[in-house]
Amino acid sequence: MSDIATTTAESPARSPLAAEVARRRTFAIISHPDAGKTTLTEKLLLFGGAINLAGQVKAKGERRNTRSDWMKIERERGISVVTSVMTFEFEGLVFNLLDTPGHEDFSEDTYRTLTAVDSAVMVIDAAKGIEARTRKLFEVCRLRDIPIITFINKMDRESRDVFELLDEIEKTLALDTTPMTWPVGRGRDFLGTYDVVNGGVRLLEGGGAKTGAAQQIEIEELAKLNANLDVSAVKDELELVTEASKPFELEAFREGHLTPVYFGSALRNFGVGDLLEGLGKFAPEPRAQESDQRKVEATDPRMSAFVFKIQANMDPNHRDRIAFARLCSGKLSRGMKAKLVRTGKSMPLSSPQFFFAQDRSVADEAFAGDVVGIPNHGTLRIGDTLTEGEDFNFVGVPSFAPEIVRRVRLTDAMKAKKLKEALQQMSEEGVVQVFRPRDGAPALVGVVGALQLDVLKARLEAEYSLPVEFEVSEFQLARWVSSDDRKKLDTFIAANTSSIADDVDGDPVYLARNEFYLGYTRERAEGIEFTNVKDVKKKG
Ligand code: G4P
């Protein structure tokens, strides 16, 4: 392990900033519900010895909808962890683990969180293989060329054939696999893992859970540990794996074509050390980020960051929020001033929340790759860029065309103005998208996952005392419309006023009753582009 730190962080040629950046690994865990993400997260945190608490950032109370998996850990195991980002140190490296909420349902939050990571760990239940949600999240990672490390979990239970599992990853995700470890014995007879790269076996019983060198145990010796083990079959299999596996190629991994695979049991804290070691060794340092002006290198000394998530604060009476910003370059120090590029105004970062430090003390500085929480009263929006004065916007924080569109019906018509304000806030926070029809009809809300509607309803009620119902609207689909030719766009909008709405930024959206109408209109709208993803930062 020690070679990781020396080859990255401690190289003498690096500036202090570059050395700090090189120590960072910012990642998320992607998985289908129940594959073991929560359990693995907990074990990773314990490895890092960093159960960290930043009190204000916890999601509100017992509200089911926004509760993150980390809060589940907190509740169930009585430990306190911060939501949204968790930072821990291990072997000289700083790991920032970003939470992707693990509901069955998709939310835009999940997608956006993946814009803020440099790599991802894909957790697969050994008995189930690739499941729907894993696949969907994987596709998002692929779009962004995020390298993936695979952890095949629950090896202590009956699993599917291991070769078959790898084959499934290769075929369904079009991703090459390199097993870094290999299970010895299966299910109840699972003894541990073989280190494919260095040889030796790490045993489940007897210290195997901890990181450290695998023991050089002869396969024959293993039979003494478990009489059910078919020694010659194990030997054949290991020979096959060692000879037939694709060798690990760092470049192919970094480009997202190959995944190193680790086997283990999060529940038994087995294989987690291997995984962490793999993350440290292979996962990329903070990457350069695209902006509308230039590519911003992480080691650029001028601080820059973008907001990828907004979380309402604990106290519903004070509408303060925490904006989670990923630092893309330079160093952020407490008290510094940053320029909010969207408004051109300067804002003091007087009390940014840093989620590191093992002893819960609040750090005073953060570096590219880190995530900071910035308390604000609605100044910051999703997709906002903060700089040290420069004018550029980071691109690639997306809005997705909603899969569900609803009309919001107020049960108290007197509160229409309040509803308008509340919906504006909720859309700025990214809870839902709000579309205001140009013909003056009541606002529509659009979501990617149905759960977002539950969140909206609960929050409107709790924070604004606005009881609302959702009605099915005549519109089912929404697409952003744009054109290189401003005149053409204006003509299109004028001809379709009753189907045009403005989004939160005032950008025009075409609302369609169904796919047929959409197709029909699109075919006839020459020169008009219909898109189902809007880059929050690419305005105009
Ligand atoms: P998720 O966040 O991906 O949804 O999964 P979570 O960690 O909550 O794990 C889902 C279930 O799988 C839990 O059981 C958990 O204990 C179990 N599990 C996780 N990792 C392993 C493993 O390596 N081996 C085995 N055998 N089980 C594992 P549960 O009964 O649903 O919840 P709980 O009451 O145990 O917390």
Coordinates of C-alpha atoms and ligand atoms in Angstrom, one line a residue:
M1 CA 0.0 0.0 0.0
S2 CA 2.7 2.5 0.9
D3 CA 3.8 2.7 -2.7
I4 CA 0.5 4.4 -3.6
A5 CA 1.3 7.4 -1.6
T6 CA 4.9 7.6 -2.8
T7 CA 4.0 7.3 -6.4
T8 CA 1.3 9.9 -6.3
A9 CA 1.3 12.3 -3.5
E10 CA 4.9 12.5 -2.4
S11 CA 6.6 13.0 -5.7
P12 CA 9.2 15.7 -5.1
A13 CA 8.5 17.5 -8.3
R14 CA 4.9 18.4 -7.4
S15 CA 3.7 21.7 -5.9
P16 CA 2.0 21.5 -2.6
L17 CA -1.4 22.0 -4.4
A18 CA -0.6 19.2 -6.9
A19 CA 0.4 16.9 -4.1
E20 CA -2.9 17.5 -2.3
V21 CA -4.9 17.0 -5.5
A22 CA -3.0 13.8 -6.2
R23 CA -4.1 12.4 -2.9
R24 CA -7.8 12.8 -3.7
R25 CA -10.1 10.0 -4.9
T26 CA -13.6 11.2 -5.4
F27 CA -16.1 8.4 -6.1
A28 CA -19.6 7.1 -5.8
I29 CA -21.1 3.6 -5.3
I30 CA -23.6 2.5 -7.9
S31 CA -25.8 -0.5 -7.4
H32 CA -29.3 -1.9 -7.4
P33 CA -31.1 -1.7 -4.1
D34 CA -30.2 -4.5 -1.7
A35 CA -26.9 -5.3 -3.4
G36 CA -25.1 -4.1 -0.3
K37 CA -24.2 -0.5 -0.9
T38 CA -25.1 0.7 2.6
T39 CA -23.1 -2.2 4.2
L40 CA -20.1 -1.5 2.0
T41 CA -20.2 2.2 2.7
E42 CA -20.2 1.6 6.4
K43 CA -17.3 -0.8 6.1
L44 CA -15.3 1.7 4.0
L45 CA -15.9 4.4 6.5
L46 CA -14.8 2.1 9.3
F47 CA -11.6 1.3 7.3
G48 CA -10.9 5.0 7.0
G49 CA -11.6 5.4 10.7
A50 CA -13.7 8.4 9.7
I51 CA -17.2 8.4 10.9
N52 CA -17.8 12.1 10.6
L53 CA -20.5 14.4 11.6
A54 CA -21.5 17.7 10.2
G55 CA -24.7 18.2 12.0
Q56 CA -26.4 20.9 9.9
V57 CA -26.2 18.9 6.8
K58 CA -28.5 16.1 7.8
A59 CA -31.6 15.8 5.8
K60 CA -34.8 16.6 7.6
G61 CA -36.2 14.5 10.3
E62 CA -37.8 11.2 9.4
R63 CA -39.0 12.3 6.0
R64 CA -38.9 9.1 4.1
N65 CA -38.3 10.6 0.8
T66 CA -35.0 12.4 1.1
R67 CA -33.5 10.0 3.6
S68 CA -30.2 8.8 2.3
D69 CA -28.7 5.5 2.8
W70 CA -26.3 7.0 5.1
M71 CA -29.0 8.1 7.3
K72 CA -30.2 4.5 7.2
I73 CA -26.8 3.5 8.6
E74 CA -27.0 6.2 11.2
R75 CA -30.4 5.0 12.3
E76 CA -29.7 1.3 12.2
R77 CA -26.3 1.2 13.7
G78 CA -26.3 4.2 15.8
I79 CA -23.4 6.0 14.2
S80 CA -23.4 9.5 12.8
V81 CA -22.5 10.1 9.3
V82 CA -23.0 13.1 7.1
T83 CA -25.3 12.8 4.1
S84 CA -24.2 13.6 0.6
V85 CA -20.5 13.4 1.0
M86 CA -18.2 11.5 3.3
T87 CA -14.6 12.0 3.4
F88 CA -12.1 9.6 5.0
E89 CA -8.4 9.1 4.8
F90 CA -6.7 5.8 4.3
E91 CA -3.0 5.1 3.7
G92 CA -2.2 8.7 3.0
L93 CA -5.0 9.2 0.5
V94 CA -8.2 11.3 0.9
F95 CA -11.3 9.5 -0.3
N96 CA -14.5 11.5 -1.0
L97 CA -17.4 9.2 -1.2
L98 CA -20.5 10.8 -2.7
D99 CA -23.9 9.3 -1.9
T100 CA -26.2 8.4 -4.7
P101 CA -29.6 7.9 -3.0
G102 CA -30.5 4.2 -3.3
H103 CA -34.2 4.3 -3.8
E104 CA -35.9 2.1 -6.3
D105 CA -36.8 5.3 -8.0
F106 CA -34.5 7.4 -10.0
S107 CA -34.1 11.0 -9.3
E108 CA -32.1 13.7 -11.0
D109 CA -30.0 14.0 -7.9
T110 CA -28.5 10.6 -8.6
Y111 CA -27.5 11.6 -12.1
R112 CA -26.1 14.9 -11.0
T113 CA -24.0 13.3 -8.3
L114 CA -22.3 11.3 -10.9
T115 CA -21.2 14.5 -12.6
A116 CA -19.2 15.3 -9.5
V117 CA -17.1 12.0 -9.2
D118 CA -14.0 10.8 -11.0
S119 CA -14.7 7.1 -10.6
A120 CA -17.4 4.7 -9.3
V121 CA -17.6 1.4 -7.5
M122 CA -20.2 -0.9 -9.0
V123 CA -21.6 -3.3 -6.4
I124 CA -23.1 -6.5 -7.7
D125 CA -25.0 -9.1 -5.7
A126 CA -23.3 -12.4 -6.5
A127 CA -26.6 -14.2 -6.6
K128 CA -28.2 -11.7 -8.9
G129 CA -25.7 -10.3 -11.3
I130 CA -26.4 -7.1 -13.2
E131 CA -29.7 -5.7 -12.2
A132 CA -31.8 -2.9 -13.8
R133 CA -30.7 0.0 -11.8
T134 CA -27.1 -0.9 -11.8
R135 CA -27.3 -1.0 -15.5
K136 CA -29.0 2.4 -15.8
L137 CA -26.4 4.0 -13.5
F138 CA -23.7 2.4 -15.4
E139 CA -24.9 4.0 -18.6
V140 CA -24.7 7.4 -16.9
C141 CA -21.1 6.6 -15.9
R142 CA -20.3 5.5 -19.4
L143 CA -21.6 8.7 -20.9
R144 CA -19.2 10.6 -18.8
D145 CA -16.3 8.1 -19.2
I146 CA -16.2 7.4 -15.5
P147 CA -14.0 4.4 -14.7
I148 CA -15.6 1.6 -12.8
I149 CA -14.3 -0.8 -10.2
T150 CA -16.4 -3.8 -9.6
F151 CA -17.2 -5.4 -6.2
I152 CA -19.0 -8.7 -6.4
N153 CA -20.7 -8.9 -3.0
K154 CA -22.3 -11.5 -0.8
M155 CA -19.8 -14.2 -1.7
D156 CA -20.5 -15.7 1.7
R157 CA -23.9 -16.8 0.3
E158 CA -24.9 -19.0 -2.6
S159 CA -23.8 -17.2 -5.7
R160 CA -24.2 -17.6 -9.4
D161 CA -21.4 -19.2 -11.4
V162 CA -18.5 -16.7 -11.2
F163 CA -17.4 -17.1 -14.8
E164 CA -21.0 -16.5 -15.8
L165 CA -21.1 -13.3 -13.7
L166 CA -18.0 -11.9 -15.4
D167 CA -19.4 -12.9 -18.8
E168 CA -22.6 -11.0 -18.0
I169 CA -20.7 -7.9 -17.2
E170 CA -18.7 -8.2 -20.4
K171 CA -21.8 -8.9 -22.6
T172 CA -24.5 -6.6 -21.1
L173 CA -22.2 -3.7 -20.3
A174 CA -19.7 -4.2 -23.1
L175 CA -17.0 -3.8 -20.4
D176 CA -13.9 -6.0 -20.2
T177 CA -13.2 -7.6 -16.9
T178 CA -10.0 -8.4 -15.0
P179 CA -10.5 -10.4 -11.8
M180 CA -8.0 -9.0 -9.3
T181 CA -9.1 -11.6 -6.7
W182 CA -10.9 -14.9 -7.1
P183 CA -13.2 -16.7 -4.7
V184 CA -12.0 -20.0 -3.2
G185 CA -15.0 -22.1 -2.3
R186 CA -18.6 -21.0 -2.8
G187 CA -21.5 -20.2 -0.6
R188 CA -21.3 -21.9 2.8
D189 CA -17.9 -23.3 1.8
F190 CA -16.5 -19.9 0.8
L191 CA -13.0 -19.8 2.4
G192 CA -11.6 -16.6 1.1
T193 CA -10.1 -15.1 -2.1
Y194 CA -7.0 -15.8 -4.1
D195 CA -4.9 -12.8 -5.1
V196 CA -4.8 -13.2 -8.8
V197 CA -2.1 -10.6 -9.3
N198 CA 0.3 -11.5 -6.5
G199 CA -0.7 -15.1 -5.6
G200 CA -1.6 -16.2 -2.1
V201 CA -5.0 -16.6 -0.4
R202 CA -6.7 -14.3 2.0
L203 CA -8.9 -16.3 4.4
L204 CA -12.3 -15.2 5.5
E205 CA -11.6 -16.5 9.0
G206 CA -8.5 -15.4 10.8
G207 CA -7.6 -11.8 10.0
G208 CA -8.6 -12.0 6.4
A209 CA -11.0 -9.1 6.8
K210 CA -8.2 -6.7 7.4
T211 CA -6.1 -5.3 4.6
G212 CA -2.6 -6.7 4.4
A213 CA -0.7 -9.3 2.5
A214 CA -2.5 -12.4 1.6
Q215 CA -1.1 -15.6 3.1
Q216 CA 0.9 -17.9 1.0
I217 CA -1.1 -21.0 1.6
E218 CA -0.8 -24.0 -0.5
I219 CA -4.1 -25.0 -2.0
E220 CA -3.7 -28.5 -0.5
E221 CA -3.6 -26.8 2.9
L222 CA -7.0 -25.3 2.3
A223 CA -8.6 -28.7 2.1
K224 CA -7.7 -29.1 5.8
L225 CA -9.8 -26.0 6.5
N226 CA -12.8 -27.3 4.7
A227 CA -13.3 -30.9 3.7
N228 CA -15.8 -30.0 1.1
L229 CA -13.2 -28.2 -1.0
D230 CA -12.4 -30.0 -4.2
V231 CA -8.7 -29.2 -4.4
S232 CA -8.0 -30.2 -7.9
A233 CA -11.1 -28.3 -9.2
V234 CA -9.9 -25.2 -7.3
K235 CA -6.4 -25.6 -8.8
D236 CA -7.8 -25.9 -12.3
E237 CA -10.0 -22.9 -11.8
L238 CA -7.2 -20.7 -10.5
E239 CA -4.9 -21.8 -13.3
L240 CA -7.6 -20.9 -15.8
V241 CA -8.3 -17.5 -14.2
T242 CA -4.6 -16.7 -14.0
E243 CA -3.9 -17.7 -17.6
A244 CA -7.1 -16.7 -19.4
S245 CA -8.0 -13.4 -17.7
K246 CA -7.2 -10.2 -19.5
P247 CA -4.3 -8.5 -17.9
F248 CA -5.2 -5.3 -16.1
E249 CA -4.5 -2.3 -18.2
L250 CA -4.6 1.0 -16.4
E251 CA -5.3 3.0 -19.5
A252 CA -8.2 0.8 -20.6
F253 CA -9.7 1.1 -17.1
R254 CA -9.3 4.9 -17.0
E255 CA -11.0 5.2 -20.4
G256 CA -13.9 3.1 -19.1
H257 CA -13.3 0.0 -21.2
L258 CA -12.2 -2.4 -18.5
T259 CA -13.2 -3.0 -14.9
P260 CA -11.0 -4.6 -12.3
V261 CA -13.2 -7.1 -10.3
Y262 CA -12.9 -7.8 -6.6
F263 CA -14.9 -10.5 -4.7
G264 CA -16.0 -10.2 -1.1
S265 CA -18.6 -9.9 1.5
A266 CA -19.4 -6.4 2.8
L267 CA -21.3 -7.9 5.7
R268 CA -18.3 -9.9 6.8
N269 CA -16.0 -7.0 6.0
F270 CA -14.2 -9.2 3.6
G271 CA -12.5 -8.0 0.5
V272 CA -13.2 -4.4 1.4
G273 CA -9.6 -3.7 2.1
D274 CA -8.7 -5.1 -1.4
L275 CA -11.3 -2.8 -2.9
L276 CA -10.0 0.2 -1.1
E277 CA -6.5 -0.6 -2.1
G278 CA -7.6 -0.9 -5.7
L279 CA -9.4 2.4 -5.6
G280 CA -6.2 4.1 -4.2
K281 CA -4.0 2.5 -6.8
F282 CA -6.1 2.7 -9.9
A283 CA -8.9 5.3 -9.5
P284 CA -8.0 8.6 -11.2
E285 CA -7.0 11.7 -9.4
P286 CA -9.4 14.7 -9.8
R287 CA -9.9 15.1 -13.5
A288 CA -9.8 18.3 -15.6
Q289 CA -13.3 19.7 -16.1
E290 CA -14.8 21.1 -19.2
S291 CA -16.1 24.7 -19.1
D292 CA -17.5 26.9 -21.8
Q293 CA -14.2 28.7 -22.1
R294 CA -11.5 26.2 -21.5
K295 CA -10.6 23.0 -19.9
V296 CA -9.9 23.6 -16.2
E297 CA -7.1 21.5 -14.8
A298 CA -7.4 20.4 -11.1
T299 CA -3.9 21.8 -10.4
D300 CA -4.8 25.2 -11.7
P301 CA -4.1 27.3 -8.6
R302 CA -7.3 29.5 -9.0
M303 CA -10.2 28.0 -7.1
S304 CA -13.2 27.0 -9.1
A305 CA -16.2 24.8 -8.3
F306 CA -19.7 23.9 -9.5
V307 CA -22.9 23.2 -7.5
F308 CA -24.3 19.7 -8.2
K309 CA -26.7 19.3 -5.4
I310 CA -28.8 21.4 -3.1
Q311 CA -30.1 20.2 0.2
A312 CA -32.7 21.9 2.3
N313 CA -31.4 22.5 5.8
M314 CA -32.8 20.9 8.9
D315 CA -34.8 23.8 10.1
P316 CA -37.8 24.3 7.9
N317 CA -38.5 27.8 9.3
H318 CA -35.3 29.2 8.0
R319 CA -35.2 28.5 4.4
D320 CA -31.5 28.1 4.3
R321 CA -30.0 25.5 2.1
I322 CA -26.7 23.8 1.7
A323 CA -25.3 23.8 -1.8
F324 CA -22.9 21.0 -2.4
A325 CA -20.0 22.1 -4.6
R326 CA -17.4 20.1 -6.2
L327 CA -14.0 21.8 -6.3
C328 CA -12.6 21.6 -9.7
S329 CA -9.3 23.5 -9.3
G330 CA -7.2 25.1 -6.7
K331 CA -7.8 25.5 -3.0
L332 CA -10.8 26.8 -1.2
S333 CA -10.1 28.5 2.1
R334 CA -12.6 29.5 4.7
G335 CA -13.4 33.2 4.4
M336 CA -12.4 33.6 0.8
K337 CA -14.6 35.4 -1.7
A338 CA -15.9 33.7 -4.8
K339 CA -17.6 35.0 -7.9
L340 CA -20.9 33.5 -8.7
V341 CA -20.6 33.6 -12.5
R342 CA -24.3 33.4 -13.2
T343 CA -25.0 36.7 -11.5
G344 CA -21.5 38.2 -11.7
K345 CA -21.7 38.9 -7.9
S346 CA -19.1 38.1 -5.4
M347 CA -20.1 35.9 -2.4
P348 CA -18.1 35.4 0.7
L349 CA -17.5 31.8 1.6
S350 CA -17.5 32.6 5.3
S351 CA -18.7 29.3 6.6
P352 CA -18.3 26.6 4.1
Q353 CA -18.7 23.1 5.5
F354 CA -15.9 20.7 5.0
F355 CA -16.6 17.2 5.7
F356 CA -13.3 15.9 6.5
A357 CA -11.1 15.3 9.5
Q358 CA -11.4 12.2 11.4
D359 CA -11.8 14.0 14.7
R360 CA -14.9 15.9 13.5
S361 CA -13.1 19.2 13.6
V362 CA -13.9 21.4 10.7
A363 CA -11.1 21.9 8.3
D364 CA -10.2 25.3 7.0
E365 CA -9.3 24.4 3.5
A366 CA -10.3 22.0 0.7
F367 CA -8.7 21.1 -2.6
A368 CA -9.7 20.2 -6.1
G369 CA -11.7 16.9 -5.9
D370 CA -13.2 17.8 -2.5
V371 CA -16.8 18.6 -2.0
V372 CA -17.8 21.5 0.3
G373 CA -21.2 22.5 1.5
I374 CA -22.0 26.2 1.2
P375 CA -24.9 27.4 3.3
N376 CA -27.0 30.0 1.5
H377 CA -30.5 31.4 1.4
G378 CA -31.2 30.6 -2.2
T379 CA -28.4 32.4 -3.9
L380 CA -26.9 29.2 -5.3
R381 CA -28.6 27.0 -7.9
I382 CA -27.8 23.7 -9.3
G383 CA -25.2 24.0 -12.1
D384 CA -23.8 27.3 -10.7
T385 CA -20.1 27.9 -11.2
L386 CA -18.0 29.6 -8.6
T387 CA -14.6 31.1 -9.5
E388 CA -11.9 33.4 -8.1
G389 CA -13.0 36.1 -10.5
E390 CA -12.8 34.4 -13.9
D391 CA -15.8 34.2 -16.2
F392 CA -16.5 30.7 -17.3
N393 CA -19.2 28.1 -16.6
F394 CA -18.6 24.5 -16.1
V395 CA -20.6 22.4 -18.5
G396 CA -22.1 19.0 -18.1
V397 CA -24.4 19.3 -15.1
P398 CA -27.6 18.1 -16.8
S399 CA -31.3 18.5 -16.6
F400 CA -33.3 15.5 -17.9
A401 CA -36.6 15.7 -19.7
P402 CA -39.2 14.5 -17.2
E403 CA -40.7 11.1 -17.6
I404 CA -43.7 12.2 -15.6
V405 CA -45.5 15.5 -16.0
R406 CA -48.2 16.7 -13.6
R407 CA -50.3 19.8 -13.0
V408 CA -50.1 21.1 -9.4
R409 CA -53.6 21.7 -8.0
L410 CA -53.8 23.9 -4.9
T411 CA -56.5 23.0 -2.4
D412 CA -56.5 26.6 -1.3
A413 CA -56.8 28.9 -4.3
M414 CA -55.8 31.9 -2.2
K415 CA -52.3 30.8 -2.0
A416 CA -51.5 30.9 -5.7
K417 CA -48.7 33.4 -5.3
K418 CA -47.1 31.5 -2.5
L419 CA -47.2 28.4 -4.6
K420 CA -45.5 30.2 -7.4
E421 CA -42.6 31.2 -5.1
A422 CA -42.4 27.8 -3.6
L423 CA -42.2 26.1 -6.9
Q424 CA -39.5 28.5 -8.1
Q425 CA -37.5 27.6 -5.0
M426 CA -38.1 23.9 -5.4
S427 CA -37.0 24.0 -9.1
E428 CA -33.9 26.0 -8.2
E429 CA -33.0 23.3 -5.7
G430 CA -33.5 20.7 -8.3
V431 CA -36.4 18.9 -6.4
V432 CA -38.6 19.0 -9.5
Q433 CA -38.6 20.9 -12.8
V434 CA -41.2 23.5 -13.2
F435 CA -42.7 24.5 -16.5
R436 CA -44.8 27.6 -16.8
P437 CA -47.1 27.5 -19.8
R438 CA -46.9 30.6 -22.0
D439 CA -50.7 30.7 -22.3
G440 CA -51.0 31.4 -18.5
A441 CA -52.3 28.0 -17.5
P442 CA -51.2 26.7 -14.1
A443 CA -47.6 25.5 -13.7
L444 CA -46.7 21.9 -14.6
V445 CA -44.1 20.0 -12.7
G446 CA -41.9 17.4 -14.3
V447 CA -39.9 14.6 -12.7
V448 CA -37.7 11.8 -13.7
G449 CA -38.7 9.5 -10.8
A450 CA -42.1 9.4 -9.1
L451 CA -40.5 9.7 -5.7
Q452 CA -39.6 13.3 -6.5
L453 CA -43.4 14.1 -6.5
D454 CA -43.7 12.7 -3.0
V455 CA -40.8 14.8 -1.9
L456 CA -42.4 17.9 -3.5
K457 CA -45.7 17.3 -1.8
A458 CA -44.2 16.7 1.6
R459 CA -42.0 19.7 1.4
L460 CA -44.7 22.1 0.2
E461 CA -46.8 21.0 3.1
A462 CA -44.1 21.1 5.7
E463 CA -42.2 24.1 4.7
Y464 CA -44.8 26.3 3.0
S465 CA -48.1 25.0 4.5
L466 CA -49.3 24.4 1.0
P467 CA -51.4 21.3 0.6
V468 CA -51.3 20.3 -3.0
E469 CA -52.6 17.5 -5.2
F470 CA -51.2 16.4 -8.5
E471 CA -53.4 16.1 -11.6
V472 CA -52.7 14.2 -14.7
S473 CA -52.1 16.8 -17.3
E474 CA -52.9 16.7 -21.0
F475 CA -49.2 16.8 -21.6
Q476 CA -47.0 13.8 -21.0
L477 CA -43.7 14.8 -22.6
A478 CA -41.5 17.8 -22.5
R479 CA -38.6 18.7 -24.7
W480 CA -36.3 21.7 -24.8
V481 CA -36.5 23.4 -28.1
S482 CA -33.7 25.5 -29.6
S483 CA -32.5 26.6 -33.0
D484 CA -29.4 28.2 -34.5
D485 CA -31.9 30.5 -36.2
R486 CA -33.6 32.7 -33.7
K487 CA -36.3 33.7 -36.1
K488 CA -37.2 30.1 -36.8
L489 CA -37.5 29.4 -33.1
D490 CA -39.7 32.5 -32.6
T491 CA -42.0 31.4 -35.4
F492 CA -42.2 27.9 -34.0
I493 CA -43.1 29.2 -30.6
A494 CA -45.7 31.6 -31.9
A495 CA -47.3 28.8 -33.9
N496 CA -47.4 26.5 -30.9
T497 CA -48.1 28.8 -27.9
S498 CA -50.5 26.5 -26.2
S499 CA -47.8 23.8 -26.0
I500 CA -44.9 26.0 -25.0
A501 CA -43.7 26.6 -21.5
D502 CA -40.7 28.2 -19.8
D503 CA -38.4 26.3 -17.6
V504 CA -36.7 27.7 -14.5
D505 CA -34.1 29.6 -16.6
G506 CA -36.8 30.9 -19.0
D507 CA -35.7 28.5 -21.7
P508 CA -38.5 27.3 -24.0
V509 CA -39.9 23.8 -23.6
Y510 CA -42.3 22.1 -26.0
L511 CA -45.0 20.1 -24.3
A512 CA -46.5 17.1 -26.1
R513 CA -49.5 14.9 -25.4
N514 CA -47.6 11.8 -26.4
E515 CA -44.9 10.4 -28.6
F516 CA -47.1 10.6 -31.6
Y517 CA -47.7 14.3 -31.3
L518 CA -44.1 14.9 -30.5
G519 CA -43.0 13.0 -33.6
Y520 CA -45.6 14.8 -35.7
T521 CA -44.5 18.2 -34.6
R522 CA -40.8 17.5 -34.8
E523 CA -41.1 16.3 -38.4
R524 CA -42.7 19.5 -39.4
A525 CA -40.5 21.8 -37.4
E526 CA -37.6 22.2 -39.7
G527 CA -34.5 23.7 -38.1
I528 CA -35.8 23.3 -34.6
E529 CA -33.8 21.0 -32.3
F530 CA -35.8 19.0 -29.6
T531 CA -33.6 17.7 -26.8
N532 CA -34.3 15.6 -23.8
V533 CA -31.3 16.6 -21.9
K534 CA -30.4 20.2 -21.1
D535 CA -27.0 21.1 -19.9
V536 CA -27.7 23.4 -17.0
K537 CA -24.7 25.5 -17.8
K538 CA -25.1 25.7 -21.5
K539 CA -27.4 28.6 -21.6
G540 CA -29.0 30.1 -24.7
Ligands
G4P1 P1 -28.3 -1.5 -0.2 O1 -27.8 -0.4 0.5 O2 -27.6 -1.8 -1.5 O3 -29.8 -1.5 -0.4 O4 -28.1 -2.8 0.6 P2 -27.7 -3.1 2.1 O5 -26.3 -2.7 2.5 O6 -28.8 -2.4 3.0 O7 -27.9 -4.6 2.2 C1 -29.1 -5.3 1.8 C2 -29.1 -6.6 2.6 O8 -28.1 -7.4 2.2 C3 -29.0 -6.4 4.1 O9 -29.8 -7.4 4.7 C4 -27.5 -6.7 4.3 O10 -27.3 -7.1 5.7 C5 -27.3 -7.8 3.4 N1 -25.9 -7.9 2.9 C6 -25.1 -6.9 2.5 N2 -23.9 -7.3 2.2 C7 -23.9 -8.7 2.5 C8 -22.9 -9.7 2.3 O11 -21.8 -9.5 2.0 N3 -23.4 -11.0 2.7 C9 -24.6 -11.2 3.1 N4 -24.9 -12.5 3.4 N5 -25.5 -10.2 3.2 C10 -25.2 -9.0 2.9 P3 -31.2 -7.1 5.3 O12 -31.6 -8.4 6.1 O13 -32.1 -6.6 4.3 O14 -30.9 -5.9 6.3 P4 -30.3 -5.9 7.7 O15 -31.4 -6.1 8.6 O16 -29.3 -7.0 7.8 O17 -29.6 -4.6 7.7

